[in-house]
CSV table of C-alpha atoms in Angstrom, one decimal:
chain,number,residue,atom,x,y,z
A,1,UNK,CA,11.1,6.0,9.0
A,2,UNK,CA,12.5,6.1,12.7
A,3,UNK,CA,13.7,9.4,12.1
A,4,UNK,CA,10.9,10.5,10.9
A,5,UNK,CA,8.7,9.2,13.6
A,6,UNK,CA,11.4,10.1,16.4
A,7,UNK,CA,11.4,13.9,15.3
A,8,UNK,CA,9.6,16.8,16.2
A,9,UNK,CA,5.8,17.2,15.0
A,10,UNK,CA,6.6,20.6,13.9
A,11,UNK,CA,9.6,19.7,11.7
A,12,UNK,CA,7.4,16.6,9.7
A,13,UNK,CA,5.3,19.8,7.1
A,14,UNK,CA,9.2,20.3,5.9
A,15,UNK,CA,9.9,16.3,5.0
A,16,UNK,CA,8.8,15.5,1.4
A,17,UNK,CA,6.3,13.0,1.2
A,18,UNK,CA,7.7,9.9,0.6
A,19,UNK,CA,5.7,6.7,-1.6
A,20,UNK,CA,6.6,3.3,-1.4
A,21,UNK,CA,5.5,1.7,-4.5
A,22,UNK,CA,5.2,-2.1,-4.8
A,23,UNK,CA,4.5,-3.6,-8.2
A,24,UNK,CA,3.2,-7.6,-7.8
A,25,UNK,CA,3.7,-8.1,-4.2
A,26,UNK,CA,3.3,-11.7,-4.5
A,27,UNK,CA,6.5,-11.3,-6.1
A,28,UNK,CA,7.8,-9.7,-2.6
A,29,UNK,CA,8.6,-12.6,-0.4
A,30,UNK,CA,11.0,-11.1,1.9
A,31,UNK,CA,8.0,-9.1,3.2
A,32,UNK,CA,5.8,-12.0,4.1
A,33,UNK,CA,5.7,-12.8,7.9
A,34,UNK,CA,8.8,-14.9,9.2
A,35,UNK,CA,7.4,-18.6,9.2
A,36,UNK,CA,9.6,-18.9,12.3
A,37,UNK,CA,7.4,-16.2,14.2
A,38,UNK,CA,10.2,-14.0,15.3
A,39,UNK,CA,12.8,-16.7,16.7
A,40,UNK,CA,15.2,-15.8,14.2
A,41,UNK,CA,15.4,-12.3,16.1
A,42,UNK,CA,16.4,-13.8,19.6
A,43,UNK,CA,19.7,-13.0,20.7
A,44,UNK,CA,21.3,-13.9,23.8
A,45,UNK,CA,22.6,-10.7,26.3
A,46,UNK,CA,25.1,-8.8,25.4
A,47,UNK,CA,25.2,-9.5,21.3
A,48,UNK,CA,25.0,-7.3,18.4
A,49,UNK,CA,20.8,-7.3,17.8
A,50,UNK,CA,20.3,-7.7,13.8
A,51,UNK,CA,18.4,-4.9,12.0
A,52,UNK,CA,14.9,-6.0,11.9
A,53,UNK,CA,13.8,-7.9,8.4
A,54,UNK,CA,12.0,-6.3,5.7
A,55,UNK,CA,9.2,-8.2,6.9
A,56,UNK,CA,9.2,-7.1,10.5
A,57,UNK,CA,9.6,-3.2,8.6
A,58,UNK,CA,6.8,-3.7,6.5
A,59,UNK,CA,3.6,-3.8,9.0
A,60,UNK,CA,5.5,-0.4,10.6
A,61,UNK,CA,5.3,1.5,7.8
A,62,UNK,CA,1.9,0.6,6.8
A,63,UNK,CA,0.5,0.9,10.3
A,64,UNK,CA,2.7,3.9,11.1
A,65,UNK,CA,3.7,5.9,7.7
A,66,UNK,CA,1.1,8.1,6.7
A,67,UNK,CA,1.3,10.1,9.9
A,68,UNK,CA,4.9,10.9,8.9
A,69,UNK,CA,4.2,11.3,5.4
A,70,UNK,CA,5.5,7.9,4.2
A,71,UNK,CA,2.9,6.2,2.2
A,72,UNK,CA,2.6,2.9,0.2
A,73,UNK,CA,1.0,2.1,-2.9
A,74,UNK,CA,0.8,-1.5,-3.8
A,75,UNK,CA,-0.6,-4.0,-6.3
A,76,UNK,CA,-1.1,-7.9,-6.0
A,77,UNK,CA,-2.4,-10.0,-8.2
A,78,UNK,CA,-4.8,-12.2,-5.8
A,79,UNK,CA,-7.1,-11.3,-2.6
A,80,UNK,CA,-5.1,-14.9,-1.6
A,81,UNK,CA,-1.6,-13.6,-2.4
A,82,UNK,CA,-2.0,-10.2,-0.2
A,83,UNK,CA,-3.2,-12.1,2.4
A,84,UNK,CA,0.2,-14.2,2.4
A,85,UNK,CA,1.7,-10.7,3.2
A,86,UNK,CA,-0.6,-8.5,4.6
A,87,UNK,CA,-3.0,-9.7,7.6
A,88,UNK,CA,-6.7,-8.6,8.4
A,89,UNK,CA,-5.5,-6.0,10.7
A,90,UNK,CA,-3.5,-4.6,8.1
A,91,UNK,CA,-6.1,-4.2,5.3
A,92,UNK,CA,-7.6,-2.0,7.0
A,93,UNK,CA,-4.5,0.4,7.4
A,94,UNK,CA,-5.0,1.0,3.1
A,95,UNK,CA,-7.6,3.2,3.0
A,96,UNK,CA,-8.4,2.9,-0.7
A,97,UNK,CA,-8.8,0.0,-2.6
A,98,UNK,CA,-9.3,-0.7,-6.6
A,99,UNK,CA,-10.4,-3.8,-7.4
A,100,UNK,CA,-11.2,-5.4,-10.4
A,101,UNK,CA,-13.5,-8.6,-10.9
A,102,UNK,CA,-13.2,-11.7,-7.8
A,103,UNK,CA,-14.8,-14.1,-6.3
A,104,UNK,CA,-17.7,-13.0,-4.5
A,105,UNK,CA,-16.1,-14.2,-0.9
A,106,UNK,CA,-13.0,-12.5,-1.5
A,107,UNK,CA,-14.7,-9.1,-2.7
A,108,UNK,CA,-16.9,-9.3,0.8
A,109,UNK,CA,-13.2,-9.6,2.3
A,110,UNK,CA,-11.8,-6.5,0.7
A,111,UNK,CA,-14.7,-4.4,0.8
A,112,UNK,CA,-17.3,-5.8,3.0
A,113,UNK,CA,-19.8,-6.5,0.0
A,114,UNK,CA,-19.3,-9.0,-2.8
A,115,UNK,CA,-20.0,-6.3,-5.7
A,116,UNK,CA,-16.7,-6.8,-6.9
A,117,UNK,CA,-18.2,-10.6,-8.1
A,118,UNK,CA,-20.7,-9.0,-10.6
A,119,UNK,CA,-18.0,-6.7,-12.2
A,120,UNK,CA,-17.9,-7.1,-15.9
A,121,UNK,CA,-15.1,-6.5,-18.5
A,122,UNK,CA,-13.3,-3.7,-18.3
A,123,UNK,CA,-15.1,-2.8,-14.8
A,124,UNK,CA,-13.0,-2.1,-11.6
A,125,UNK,CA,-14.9,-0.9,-7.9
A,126,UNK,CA,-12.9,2.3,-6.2
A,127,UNK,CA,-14.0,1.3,-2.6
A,128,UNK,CA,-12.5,4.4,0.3
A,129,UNK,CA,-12.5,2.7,3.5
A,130,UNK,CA,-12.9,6.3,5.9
A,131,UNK,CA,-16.3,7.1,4.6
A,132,UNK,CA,-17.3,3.5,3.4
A,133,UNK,CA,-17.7,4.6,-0.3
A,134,UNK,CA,-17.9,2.3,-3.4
A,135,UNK,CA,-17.4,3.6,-7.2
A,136,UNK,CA,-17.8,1.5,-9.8
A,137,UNK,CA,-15.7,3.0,-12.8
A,138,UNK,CA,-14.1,2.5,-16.0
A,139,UNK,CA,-10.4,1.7,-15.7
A,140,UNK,CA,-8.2,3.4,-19.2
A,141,UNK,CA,-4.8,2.5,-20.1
A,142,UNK,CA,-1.8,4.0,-19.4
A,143,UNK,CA,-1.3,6.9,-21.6
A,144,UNK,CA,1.6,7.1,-23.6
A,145,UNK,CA,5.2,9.1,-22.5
A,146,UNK,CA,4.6,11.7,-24.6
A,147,UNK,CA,1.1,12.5,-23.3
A,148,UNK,CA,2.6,12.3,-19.8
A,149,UNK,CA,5.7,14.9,-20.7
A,150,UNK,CA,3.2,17.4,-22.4
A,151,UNK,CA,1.4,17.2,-19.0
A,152,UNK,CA,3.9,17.2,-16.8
A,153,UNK,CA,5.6,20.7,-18.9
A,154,UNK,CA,2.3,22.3,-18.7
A,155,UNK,CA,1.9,22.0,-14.6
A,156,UNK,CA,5.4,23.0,-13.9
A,157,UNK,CA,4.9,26.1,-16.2
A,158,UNK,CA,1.3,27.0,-14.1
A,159,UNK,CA,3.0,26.5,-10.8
A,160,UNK,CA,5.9,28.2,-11.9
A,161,UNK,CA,3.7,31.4,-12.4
């Protein structure tokens, strides 16, 4: 990323866009906020400075990756669990959000309304933060491989063409 962010504005439309794809970030403890707020990073003049923690990395590329086409896609299980790992400030750096049923004080905390509390089954709210809109939809499953395969032929033969 601090290449990226170090080079030339003109040379970032040739970088592939890169995803950062967490899966259960409650899982993802080295990315919560050191509990030692930042001591552990204090070195005296004149020593070797460590390579900052995945957690001190973390709030960077969320807050600073989209500009240079690194972006992250993440789930957690609870509203409480991301907030172990990702503060107020950066909620608002993930510009859409899926959620699926909660408590109405933790929906009001995600999306500013508690809508998400009167979800039903097999409900989820699409909520995009830049224009403040809120979709309710109908989630499906994952389709299956072969599906995906058949797919993923067909649009490499269009753009082939």
């Amino acid at each position: 990323m601090a290449r990226r962010l170090a080079n030339d504005e003109a040379e970032l439309p040739s970088e592939p866009s890169l995803y950062l794809l967490i899966w259960g970030l409650q899982r993802a403890r080295d990315l919560r906020p050191d509990e030692d707020m930042g001591f552990s990073s204090f070195n005296l003049p004149g020593e070797n400075s460590a390579p900052p923690s995945p957690a001190q990395q973390f709030p960077v590329i969320l807050r600073d990756g989209p500009e240079v086409g690194m972006h992250t896609l993440l789930w957690c299980d609870t509203y409480a669990n991301l907030m172990r790992t990702v503060d107020r400030r950066l909620l608002r750096e993930f510009d859409q959000r899926i959620t699926f049923q909660m408590s109405a004080e933790d929906s009001t905390n995600l999306l500013d309304t508690p809508a998400a509390a009167k979800l039903g089954l097999y409900r989820a709210l699409f909520y995009n933060e830049e224009d403040g809109r809120l979709e309710k939809f109908r989630p499906y499953g994952l389709p299956s491989t072969e599906w995906l395969e058949t797919v993923s032929r067909q649009l490499h033969k269009t753009y082939q063409e």
